[in-house]
mmCIF file of C-alpha atoms in Angstrom:
data_model
loop_
_atom_site.group_PDB
_atom_site.id
_atom_site.type_symbol
_atom_site.label_atom_id
_atom_site.label_comp_id
_atom_site.label_asym_id
_atom_site.label_seq_id
_atom_site.Cartn_x
_atom_site.Cartn_y
_atom_site.Cartn_z
ATOM 1 C CA MET A 1001 16.073 -8.570 -8.502
ATOM 2 C CA GLU A 1002 16.174 -8.255 -12.290
ATOM 3 C CA TRP A 1003 12.382 -8.111 -12.410
ATOM 4 C CA LEU A 1004 12.505 -4.637 -10.857
ATOM 5 C CA LYS A 1005 13.856 -3.362 -14.182
ATOM 6 C CA GLU A 1006 10.707 -4.305 -16.085
ATOM 7 C CA ALA A 1007 8.693 -1.292 -17.215
ATOM 8 C CA ALA A 1008 5.207 -0.563 -15.943
ATOM 9 C CA ALA A 1009 2.243 -1.242 -18.191
ATOM 10 C CA THR A 1010 0.923 1.738 -20.142
ATOM 11 C CA PRO A 1011 -2.564 3.103 -19.364
ATOM 12 C CA SER A 1012 -4.808 3.404 -22.418
ATOM 13 C CA GLU A 1013 -5.372 7.006 -23.458
ATOM 14 C CA THR A 1014 -7.821 5.722 -26.081
ATOM 15 C CA HIS A 1015 -10.062 4.185 -23.432
ATOM 16 C CA ARG A 1016 -9.737 7.274 -21.235
ATOM 17 C CA GLN A 1017 -10.999 9.402 -24.134
ATOM 18 C CA GLN A 1018 -13.820 6.966 -24.863
ATOM 19 C CA ALA A 1019 -14.856 7.088 -21.208
ATOM 20 C CA ALA A 1020 -14.647 10.885 -21.237
ATOM 21 C CA ALA A 1021 -16.893 10.994 -24.283
ATOM 22 C CA ARG A 1022 -19.428 8.824 -22.461
ATOM 23 C CA GLN A 1023 -19.229 11.069 -19.396
ATOM 24 C CA SER A 1024 -20.099 14.072 -21.546
ATOM 25 C CA GLU A 1025 -23.332 12.379 -22.634
ATOM 26 C CA LEU A 1026 -24.593 11.293 -19.203
ATOM 27 C CA THR A 1027 -27.674 12.955 -17.745
ATOM 28 C CA LYS A 1028 -25.928 15.443 -15.466
ATOM 29 C CA PRO A 1029 -24.149 18.765 -15.739
ATOM 30 C CA PRO A 1030 -20.505 18.306 -16.820
ATOM 31 C CA GLY A 1031 -18.204 17.681 -13.852
ATOM 32 C CA SER A 1032 -21.057 17.584 -11.360
ATOM 33 C CA LEU A 1033 -19.924 14.268 -9.864
ATOM 34 C CA GLY A 1034 -16.471 15.689 -9.195
ATOM 35 C CA ALA A 1035 -13.809 13.179 -8.230
ATOM 36 C CA LEU A 1036 -16.118 10.261 -9.000
ATOM 37 C CA GLU A 1037 -15.920 11.185 -12.673
ATOM 38 C CA ARG A 1038 -12.130 11.462 -12.575
ATOM 39 C CA LEU A 1039 -11.861 8.083 -10.859
ATOM 40 C CA ALA A 1040 -13.984 6.435 -13.530
ATOM 41 C CA LEU A 1041 -11.804 7.884 -16.281
ATOM 42 C CA GLN A 1042 -8.615 6.814 -14.510
ATOM 43 C CA LEU A 1043 -9.892 3.274 -14.014
ATOM 44 C CA ALA A 1044 -11.024 3.131 -17.650
ATOM 45 C CA ALA A 1045 -7.491 3.970 -18.752
ATOM 46 C CA LEU A 1046 -5.916 1.487 -16.346
ATOM 47 C CA GLN A 1047 -8.298 -1.354 -17.203
ATOM 48 C CA HIS A 1048 -8.258 -0.603 -20.944
ATOM 49 C CA SER A 1049 -12.051 -0.528 -20.900
ATOM 50 C CA GLU A 1050 -14.581 2.213 -21.581
ATOM 51 C CA LYS A 1051 -16.649 0.737 -18.746
ATOM 52 C CA PRO A 1052 -14.337 -0.190 -15.823
ATOM 53 C CA ALA A 1053 -15.397 -2.764 -13.221
ATOM 54 C CA LEU A 1054 -14.301 -3.604 -9.686
ATOM 55 C CA GLU A 1055 -16.095 -6.843 -8.894
ATOM 56 C CA HIS A 1056 -12.981 -8.758 -7.808
ATOM 57 C CA ILE A 1057 -10.882 -7.135 -5.088
ATOM 58 C CA ALA A 1058 -7.683 -8.804 -3.869
ATOM 59 C CA ILE A 1059 -6.345 -7.924 -0.411
ATOM 60 C CA THR A 1060 -3.009 -9.186 0.882
ATOM 61 C CA VAL A 1061 -1.708 -8.474 4.382
ATOM 62 C CA PHE A 1062 2.051 -8.856 4.841
ATOM 63 C CA ALA A 1063 3.252 -9.466 8.409
ATOM 64 C CA ALA A 1064 6.748 -9.295 9.887
ATOM 65 C CA ASP A 1065 8.620 -8.243 13.012
ATOM 66 C CA HIS A 1066 11.221 -5.539 13.598
ATOM 67 C CA GLY A 1067 14.408 -5.751 15.620
ATOM 68 C CA VAL A 1068 14.103 -2.085 16.551
ATOM 69 C CA ALA A 1069 11.223 -3.069 18.848
ATOM 70 C CA ALA A 1070 13.967 -3.813 21.382
ATOM 71 C CA GLU A 1071 14.475 -0.050 21.693
ATOM 72 C CA GLY A 1072 11.044 0.383 23.302
ATOM 73 C CA VAL A 1073 9.420 2.231 20.388
ATOM 74 C CA SER A 1074 6.003 0.540 20.564
ATOM 75 C CA ALA A 1075 3.217 0.485 23.130
ATOM 76 C CA PHE A 1076 2.615 -3.223 22.380
ATOM 77 C CA PRO A 1077 4.889 -6.277 22.729
ATOM 78 C CA GLN A 1078 6.248 -8.079 19.690
ATOM 79 C CA ALA A 1079 4.096 -11.130 20.429
ATOM 80 C CA VAL A 1080 1.129 -9.169 19.068
ATOM 81 C CA THR A 1081 2.348 -9.655 15.495
ATOM 82 C CA VAL A 1082 1.811 -13.403 15.351
ATOM 83 C CA ALA A 1083 -1.376 -13.113 17.421
ATOM 84 C CA MET A 1084 -2.754 -10.754 14.784
ATOM 85 C CA ILE A 1085 -1.693 -13.118 12.003
ATOM 86 C CA ALA A 1086 -3.948 -15.701 13.649
ATOM 87 C CA ASN A 1087 -6.708 -13.129 14.014
ATOM 88 C CA PHE A 1088 -6.530 -12.257 10.314
ATOM 89 C CA VAL A 1089 -7.001 -15.834 9.104
ATOM 90 C CA GLN A 1090 -9.584 -16.609 11.788
ATOM 91 C CA GLY A 1091 -11.712 -13.704 10.607
ATOM 92 C CA GLY A 1092 -11.641 -11.455 13.672
ATOM 93 C CA ALA A 1093 -9.522 -8.520 12.498
ATOM 94 C CA ALA A 1094 -10.862 -5.317 10.986
ATOM 95 C CA ILE A 1095 -9.507 -6.170 7.542
ATOM 96 C CA SER A 1096 -11.078 -9.632 7.797
ATOM 97 C CA VAL A 1097 -14.495 -8.080 8.406
ATOM 98 C CA LEU A 1098 -14.027 -5.551 5.623
ATOM 99 C CA ALA A 1099 -12.923 -8.235 3.158
ATOM 100 C CA ARG A 1100 -16.026 -10.286 3.899
ATOM 101 C CA GLU A 1101 -18.312 -7.279 3.499
ATOM 102 C CA LEU A 1102 -16.671 -6.385 0.181
ATOM 103 C CA GLY A 1103 -16.664 -9.955 -1.123
ATOM 104 C CA ALA A 1104 -12.894 -9.588 -1.485
ATOM 105 C CA THR A 1105 -10.249 -12.270 -1.255
ATOM 106 C CA LEU A 1106 -7.942 -11.958 1.759
ATOM 107 C CA GLU A 1107 -4.488 -13.517 1.827
ATOM 108 C CA VAL A 1108 -2.097 -13.309 4.783
ATOM 109 C CA VAL A 1109 1.639 -13.643 4.109
ATOM 110 C CA ASP A 1110 4.166 -14.197 6.881
ATOM 111 C CA VAL A 1111 7.266 -12.444 5.554
ATOM 112 C CA GLY A 1112 9.162 -12.744 8.813
ATOM 113 C CA ALA A 1113 7.423 -12.796 12.176
ATOM 114 C CA VAL A 1114 9.641 -13.679 15.140
ATOM 115 C CA SER A 1115 7.173 -16.296 16.384
ATOM 116 C CA PRO A 1116 6.127 -19.128 14.046
ATOM 117 C CA SER A 1117 2.799 -18.858 12.232
ATOM 118 C CA ALA A 1118 2.802 -22.101 10.229
ATOM 119 C CA GLN A 1119 0.394 -23.644 12.751
ATOM 120 C CA PHE A 1120 -2.373 -21.312 11.539
ATOM 121 C CA PRO A 1121 -4.082 -22.745 8.445
ATOM 122 C CA GLY A 1122 -4.215 -20.374 5.520
ATOM 123 C CA VAL A 1123 -1.095 -18.327 6.266
ATOM 124 C CA VAL A 1124 1.255 -18.155 3.279
ATOM 125 C CA GLN A 1125 4.851 -18.753 4.371
ATOM 126 C CA HIS A 1126 7.301 -16.571 2.459
ATOM 127 C CA ARG A 1127 9.737 -15.688 5.198
ATOM 128 C CA ALA A 1128 12.838 -13.562 4.775
ATOM 129 C CA GLY A 1129 13.927 -14.248 8.358
ATOM 130 C CA ASP A 1130 12.865 -14.212 12.002
ATOM 131 C CA GLY A 1131 12.247 -10.481 12.027
ATOM 132 C CA THR A 1132 14.693 -7.802 10.939
ATOM 133 C CA ALA A 1133 17.823 -6.835 12.848
ATOM 134 C CA ASN A 1134 17.788 -3.839 15.168
ATOM 135 C CA PHE A 1135 18.713 -1.067 12.747
ATOM 136 C CA CYS A 1136 20.280 0.928 15.564
ATOM 137 C CA GLN A 1137 23.038 -1.676 15.560
ATOM 138 C CA ALA A 1138 23.194 -3.108 12.027
ATOM 139 C CA PRO A 1139 21.390 -3.005 8.674
ATOM 140 C CA ALA A 1140 17.810 -4.166 9.102
ATOM 141 C CA MET A 1141 18.279 -6.914 6.533
ATOM 142 C CA SER A 1142 20.810 -8.521 4.238
ATOM 143 C CA GLU A 1143 20.756 -8.231 0.447
ATOM 144 C CA GLN A 1144 19.361 -11.752 0.249
ATOM 145 C CA GLN A 1145 16.625 -11.006 2.749
ATOM 146 C CA LEU A 1146 15.649 -7.897 0.813
ATOM 147 C CA THR A 1147 15.448 -9.949 -2.359
ATOM 148 C CA VAL A 1148 13.173 -12.498 -0.660
ATOM 149 C CA ALA A 1149 10.906 -9.850 0.851
ATOM 150 C CA LEU A 1150 10.476 -7.942 -2.419
ATOM 151 C CA ALA A 1151 9.708 -11.227 -4.181
ATOM 152 C CA ALA A 1152 7.070 -12.052 -1.552
ATOM 153 C CA GLY A 1153 5.178 -8.969 -2.661
ATOM 154 C CA ARG A 1154 5.560 -9.717 -6.350
ATOM 155 C CA GLU A 1155 4.397 -13.301 -5.980
ATOM 156 C CA ALA A 1156 1.383 -12.231 -3.903
ATOM 157 C CA LEU A 1157 0.412 -9.808 -6.670
ATOM 158 C CA LEU A 1158 0.819 -12.493 -9.327
ATOM 159 C CA ARG A 1159 -1.457 -14.806 -7.317
ATOM 160 C CA ALA A 1160 -4.018 -12.024 -6.979
ATOM 161 C CA LYS A 1161 -3.994 -11.372 -10.710
ATOM 162 C CA ALA A 1162 -4.253 -15.081 -11.531
ATOM 163 C CA GLN A 1163 -7.395 -15.210 -9.386
ATOM 164 C CA GLY A 1164 -8.984 -12.397 -11.364
ATOM 165 C CA GLY A 1165 -8.156 -9.479 -9.086
ATOM 166 C CA GLN A 1166 -9.132 -6.170 -10.696
ATOM 167 C CA LEU A 1167 -7.802 -4.065 -7.827
ATOM 168 C CA PHE A 1168 -5.014 -4.854 -5.364
ATOM 169 C CA ILE A 1169 -4.890 -3.706 -1.739
ATOM 170 C CA GLY A 1170 -1.780 -4.333 0.321
ATOM 171 C CA GLY A 1171 -1.924 -4.266 4.105
ATOM 172 C CA GLU A 1172 0.717 -4.706 6.784
ATOM 173 C CA MET A 1173 1.174 -5.873 10.344
ATOM 174 C CA GLY A 1174 4.311 -5.653 12.456
ATOM 175 C CA ILE A 1175 5.025 -4.206 15.872
ATOM 176 C CA ALA A 1176 7.395 -1.195 15.508
ATOM 177 C CA ASN A 1177 6.755 -0.823 11.785
ATOM 178 C CA THR A 1178 5.789 2.849 12.097
ATOM 179 C CA THR A 1179 9.334 3.388 13.385
ATOM 180 C CA ALA A 1180 10.784 1.697 10.308
ATOM 181 C CA ALA A 1181 8.444 3.603 7.998
ATOM 182 C CA SER A 1182 9.341 6.928 9.631
ATOM 183 C CA ALA A 1183 13.047 6.153 9.304
ATOM 184 C CA ILE A 1184 12.668 5.314 5.602
ATOM 185 C CA ALA A 1185 10.679 8.481 4.924
ATOM 186 C CA ALA A 1186 13.174 10.641 6.825
ATOM 187 C CA ALA A 1187 16.046 9.196 4.794
ATOM 188 C CA LEU A 1188 14.296 9.523 1.427
ATOM 189 C CA LEU A 1189 12.986 13.037 2.056
ATOM 190 C CA GLY A 1190 15.970 14.416 3.931
ATOM 191 C CA LEU A 1191 13.862 15.415 6.930
ATOM 192 C CA PRO A 1192 14.475 15.096 10.675
ATOM 193 C CA ALA A 1193 12.928 12.079 12.346
ATOM 194 C CA ALA A 1194 10.749 14.283 14.558
ATOM 195 C CA ALA A 1195 8.908 15.541 11.466
ATOM 196 C CA LEU A 1196 7.771 12.019 10.602
ATOM 197 C CA SER A 1197 7.379 10.270 13.959
ATOM 198 C CA GLY A 1198 3.942 9.692 15.446
ATOM 199 C CA PRO A 1199 2.167 7.676 18.133
ATOM 200 C CA GLY A 1200 1.880 4.469 16.106
ATOM 201 C CA THR A 1201 0.175 1.956 18.388
ATOM 202 C CA GLY A 1202 -0.527 4.620 21.003
ATOM 203 C CA LEU A 1203 2.669 6.227 22.308
ATOM 204 C CA ASP A 1204 2.389 9.375 24.406
ATOM 205 C CA ALA A 1205 4.413 12.522 23.628
ATOM 206 C CA LYS A 1206 7.414 11.211 25.575
ATOM 207 C CA GLY A 1207 7.283 7.940 23.664
ATOM 208 C CA VAL A 1208 7.107 9.743 20.312
ATOM 209 C CA SER A 1209 10.172 11.819 21.223
ATOM 210 C CA HIS A 1210 12.025 8.649 22.173
ATOM 211 C CA LYS A 1211 11.047 7.062 18.863
ATOM 212 C CA ALA A 1212 12.441 10.066 16.979
ATOM 213 C CA ARG A 1213 15.730 9.849 18.863
ATOM 214 C CA VAL A 1214 16.009 6.138 18.065
ATOM 215 C CA ILE A 1215 15.484 6.891 14.379
ATOM 216 C CA GLU A 1216 18.099 9.650 14.428
ATOM 217 C CA ARG A 1217 20.615 7.160 15.846
ATOM 218 C CA ALA A 1218 19.882 4.808 12.982
ATOM 219 C CA LEU A 1219 20.114 7.551 10.362
ATOM 220 C CA ALA A 1220 23.511 8.567 11.729
ATOM 221 C CA LEU A 1221 24.755 4.963 11.852
ATOM 222 C CA HIS A 1222 23.832 4.211 8.236
ATOM 223 C CA SER A 1223 24.300 7.661 6.699
ATOM 224 C CA ASP A 1224 27.149 6.588 4.410
ATOM 225 C CA GLN A 1225 25.133 3.684 2.955
ATOM 226 C CA LEU A 1226 21.790 5.378 2.232
ATOM 227 C CA ASP A 1227 22.625 6.167 -1.386
ATOM 228 C CA SER A 1228 19.672 4.542 -3.186
ATOM 229 C CA PRO A 1229 16.028 3.656 -2.464
ATOM 230 C CA LEU A 1230 16.912 -0.028 -2.185
ATOM 231 C CA ALA A 1231 19.759 0.766 0.206
ATOM 232 C CA VAL A 1232 17.406 2.817 2.384
ATOM 233 C CA LEU A 1233 14.898 -0.037 2.374
ATOM 234 C CA ARG A 1234 17.568 -2.607 3.283
ATOM 235 C CA HIS A 1235 19.156 -0.620 6.102
ATOM 236 C CA LEU A 1236 16.036 0.876 7.688
ATOM 237 C CA GLY A 1237 13.026 -1.079 6.473
ATOM 238 C CA GLY A 1238 10.973 -4.098 7.385
ATOM 239 C CA PHE A 1239 10.225 -7.282 5.500
ATOM 240 C CA GLU A 1240 6.533 -6.384 5.184
ATOM 241 C CA ILE A 1241 7.375 -2.881 3.921
ATOM 242 C CA ALA A 1242 9.680 -4.393 1.296
ATOM 243 C CA ALA A 1243 6.932 -6.845 0.323
ATOM 244 C CA LEU A 1244 4.488 -3.983 -0.155
ATOM 245 C CA CYS A 1245 7.059 -2.181 -2.274
ATOM 246 C CA GLY A 1246 7.509 -5.275 -4.439
ATOM 247 C CA ALA A 1247 3.759 -5.729 -4.753
ATOM 248 C CA TYR A 1248 3.221 -2.141 -5.942
ATOM 249 C CA ILE A 1249 5.922 -2.413 -8.588
ATOM 250 C CA ALA A 1250 4.593 -5.777 -9.763
ATOM 251 C CA ALA A 1251 1.027 -4.432 -9.856
ATOM 252 C CA ALA A 1252 2.063 -1.689 -12.272
ATOM 253 C CA GLN A 1253 4.090 -4.128 -14.368
ATOM 254 C CA GLN A 1254 1.115 -6.495 -14.561
ATOM 255 C CA GLY A 1255 -1.455 -3.784 -15.261
ATOM 256 C CA VAL A 1256 -3.349 -4.092 -11.957
ATOM 257 C CA PRO A 1257 -4.377 -0.860 -10.179
ATOM 258 C CA ALA A 1258 -3.254 -0.748 -6.546
ATOM 259 C CA LEU A 1259 -5.132 1.107 -3.819
ATOM 260 C CA VAL A 1260 -2.552 2.307 -1.284
ATOM 261 C CA ASP A 1261 -3.466 2.274 2.422
ATOM 262 C CA GLY A 1262 -2.138 4.675 5.081
ATOM 263 C CA PHE A 1263 1.231 5.761 6.459
ATOM 264 C CA ILE A 1264 3.286 2.573 6.245
ATOM 265 C CA SER A 1265 1.843 1.531 2.896
ATOM 266 C CA SER A 1266 2.396 5.037 1.515
ATOM 267 C CA VAL A 1267 6.045 4.923 2.593
ATOM 268 C CA ALA A 1268 6.371 1.594 0.761
ATOM 269 C CA ALA A 1269 4.743 3.252 -2.261
ATOM 270 C CA LEU A 1270 7.228 6.138 -2.014
ATOM 271 C CA VAL A 1271 10.138 3.684 -2.098
ATOM 272 C CA ALA A 1272 8.545 1.891 -5.057
ATOM 273 C CA LEU A 1273 8.144 5.187 -6.907
ATOM 274 C CA ARG A 1274 11.769 6.110 -6.272
ATOM 275 C CA ILE A 1275 12.806 2.735 -7.737
ATOM 276 C CA ARG A 1276 10.386 2.916 -10.695
ATOM 277 C CA PRO A 1277 8.772 6.335 -11.266
ATOM 278 C CA ASP A 1278 6.746 4.930 -14.181
ATOM 279 C CA ILE A 1279 4.450 3.050 -11.802
ATOM 280 C CA ALA A 1280 2.796 6.287 -10.618
ATOM 281 C CA PRO A 1281 -0.442 6.000 -12.684
ATOM 282 C CA TRP A 1282 -1.154 2.594 -11.133
ATOM 283 C CA LEU A 1283 -1.122 3.757 -7.491
ATOM 284 C CA LEU A 1284 -4.206 5.378 -5.966
ATOM 285 C CA LEU A 1285 -3.934 6.848 -2.467
ATOM 286 C CA SER A 1286 -6.960 5.773 -0.463
ATOM 287 C CA HIS A 1287 -7.196 7.735 2.770
ATOM 288 C CA ALA A 1288 -5.446 10.392 4.819
ATOM 289 C CA SER A 1289 -3.988 8.638 7.850
ATOM 290 C CA ALA A 1290 -4.101 10.276 11.259
ATOM 291 C CA GLU A 1291 -0.430 9.332 11.685
ATOM 292 C CA PRO A 1292 1.328 12.738 11.631
ATOM 293 C CA GLY A 1293 3.959 11.877 9.021
ATOM 294 C CA HIS A 1294 1.458 10.744 6.420
ATOM 295 C CA ALA A 1295 0.675 14.192 5.035
ATOM 296 C CA THR A 1296 4.374 14.753 4.324
ATOM 297 C CA VAL A 1297 4.666 11.421 2.506
ATOM 298 C CA VAL A 1298 1.473 12.116 0.547
ATOM 299 C CA ALA A 1299 2.857 15.481 -0.549
ATOM 300 C CA ALA A 1300 6.037 13.774 -1.759
ATOM 301 C CA ILE A 1301 3.979 11.271 -3.766
ATOM 302 C CA GLY A 1302 1.958 14.120 -5.242
ATOM 303 C CA GLN A 1303 -1.567 12.758 -4.913
ATOM 304 C CA ARG A 1304 -4.609 13.622 -2.857
ATOM 305 C CA PRO A 1305 -6.124 10.779 -0.780
ATOM 306 C CA LEU A 1306 -9.737 9.969 -1.553
ATOM 307 C CA ILE A 1307 -11.102 10.231 2.001
ATOM 308 C CA ASP A 1308 -10.158 11.383 5.492
ATOM 309 C CA LEU A 1309 -11.848 9.498 8.337
ATOM 310 C CA GLY A 1310 -9.098 9.885 10.914
ATOM 311 C CA MET A 1311 -8.089 6.221 10.557
ATOM 312 C CA ARG A 1312 -4.621 4.876 11.438
ATOM 313 C CA LEU A 1313 -5.117 1.156 11.951
ATOM 314 C CA GLY A 1314 -3.153 -0.225 9.007
ATOM 315 C CA GLU A 1315 -3.885 -3.764 7.767
ATOM 316 C CA GLY A 1316 -5.173 -2.237 4.507
ATOM 317 C CA SER A 1317 -8.313 -1.148 6.348
ATOM 318 C CA GLY A 1318 -8.428 2.451 5.113
ATOM 319 C CA ALA A 1319 -8.002 1.306 1.516
ATOM 320 C CA ALA A 1320 -10.741 -1.300 1.923
ATOM 321 C CA VAL A 1321 -13.141 1.368 3.181
ATOM 322 C CA CYS A 1322 -12.600 3.237 -0.121
ATOM 323 C CA VAL A 1323 -13.654 0.311 -2.314
ATOM 324 C CA PRO A 1324 -17.404 1.131 -2.233
ATOM 325 C CA LEU A 1325 -16.537 4.651 -3.370
ATOM 326 C CA LEU A 1326 -14.636 3.310 -6.363
ATOM 327 C CA ARG A 1327 -17.412 0.852 -7.149
ATOM 328 C CA LEU A 1328 -19.960 3.659 -7.077
ATOM 329 C CA ALA A 1329 -17.789 5.707 -9.419
ATOM 330 C CA CYS A 1330 -17.839 2.789 -11.871
ATOM 331 C CA ALA A 1331 -21.574 2.179 -11.438
ATOM 332 C CA LEU A 1332 -22.454 5.806 -12.099
ATOM 333 C CA HIS A 1333 -20.223 5.915 -15.148
ATOM 334 C CA ASN A 1334 -21.469 2.618 -16.567
ATOM 335 C CA ASN A 1335 -25.172 2.678 -15.713
ATOM 336 C CA MET A 1336 -26.419 6.252 -15.882
ATOM 337 C CA ALA A 1337 -28.508 6.988 -18.951
ATOM 338 C CA THR A 1338 -27.242 9.264 -21.680
ATOM 339 C CA PHE A 1339 -29.265 12.300 -22.682
ATOM 340 C CA ALA A 1340 -30.380 10.464 -25.840
ATOM 341 C CA GLU A 1341 -31.404 7.316 -23.942
ATOM 342 C CA ALA A 1342 -33.399 9.268 -21.392
ATOM 343 C CA GLY A 1343 -34.953 11.682 -23.877
ATOM 344 C CA VAL A 1344 -33.565 14.611 -21.903
ATOM 345 C CA ALA A 1345 -32.501 17.779 -23.689
ATOM 346 C CA LYS A 1346 -28.780 18.376 -23.469
ATOM 347 C CA GLY A 1347 -27.761 21.856 -22.359
#
């Protein structure tokens, strides 16, 4: 995992200032486009361009299963994971529809589903195992499995960049992965499991309470080993969460902005930030998830999500919905006339 030590790329303050100077000349009152102006300046700095562009969007969905599903923490059976992998590549999932509408590339990576997915054409096989272990009984994964899962994210990001991706979106799929994400967040933030546990796939109040108790058992079992972000990820995480973490770190290292999806993706981003705080400028939080623990994770990251539509699907869907907003921010910044071009008197 030596690659984790590589520093993040540095945003260009020169290009941010150039973009800010352009903003001051556009035919509008200063600041009147609010966050759209700030987004354009941020993207200008990240892309090292006075006029940022988001024509090529790369979406990768990482899928894996979780041994903790055996504790009855999900409203759906584990077989749903591989069924959804098939749905992704066959074009029927929400993220598949969104990718088509956005003209984005969509890659699906099997990082460790229990059921085989190699029979579905188009699925990238980068498996760390046949699902994680039940973290109520043992560490979720071995050191080697963690290494493989992190590398799956890095390699997906490198493929996205090689194909011209100007913005990376990571999605996830895995029955019981809200339980793993809640456990990771509880460990990193020092909070009780109940503060971060939500309905996930549709649990009722009794089911959510049971989920929190399961997480507390795991936190107690592994308490002596949770001494670093990587240790927390290995003992309590999932292969797809580790892959997302690796992808976010690699995105920053490679100079590719990453649009972070909802609860599970934000927890992966939190782990990535704890490993490499210098990646922060490269992560943009897309939407406020309806999953109860998301607001707490967002506060720990220290950003404000762009939109709040009450979504909690995962797959990268909330991030994909934000892409038109980012594209409009770029279009306004790049294509509005200046006062001089339009012959309009500047105030």
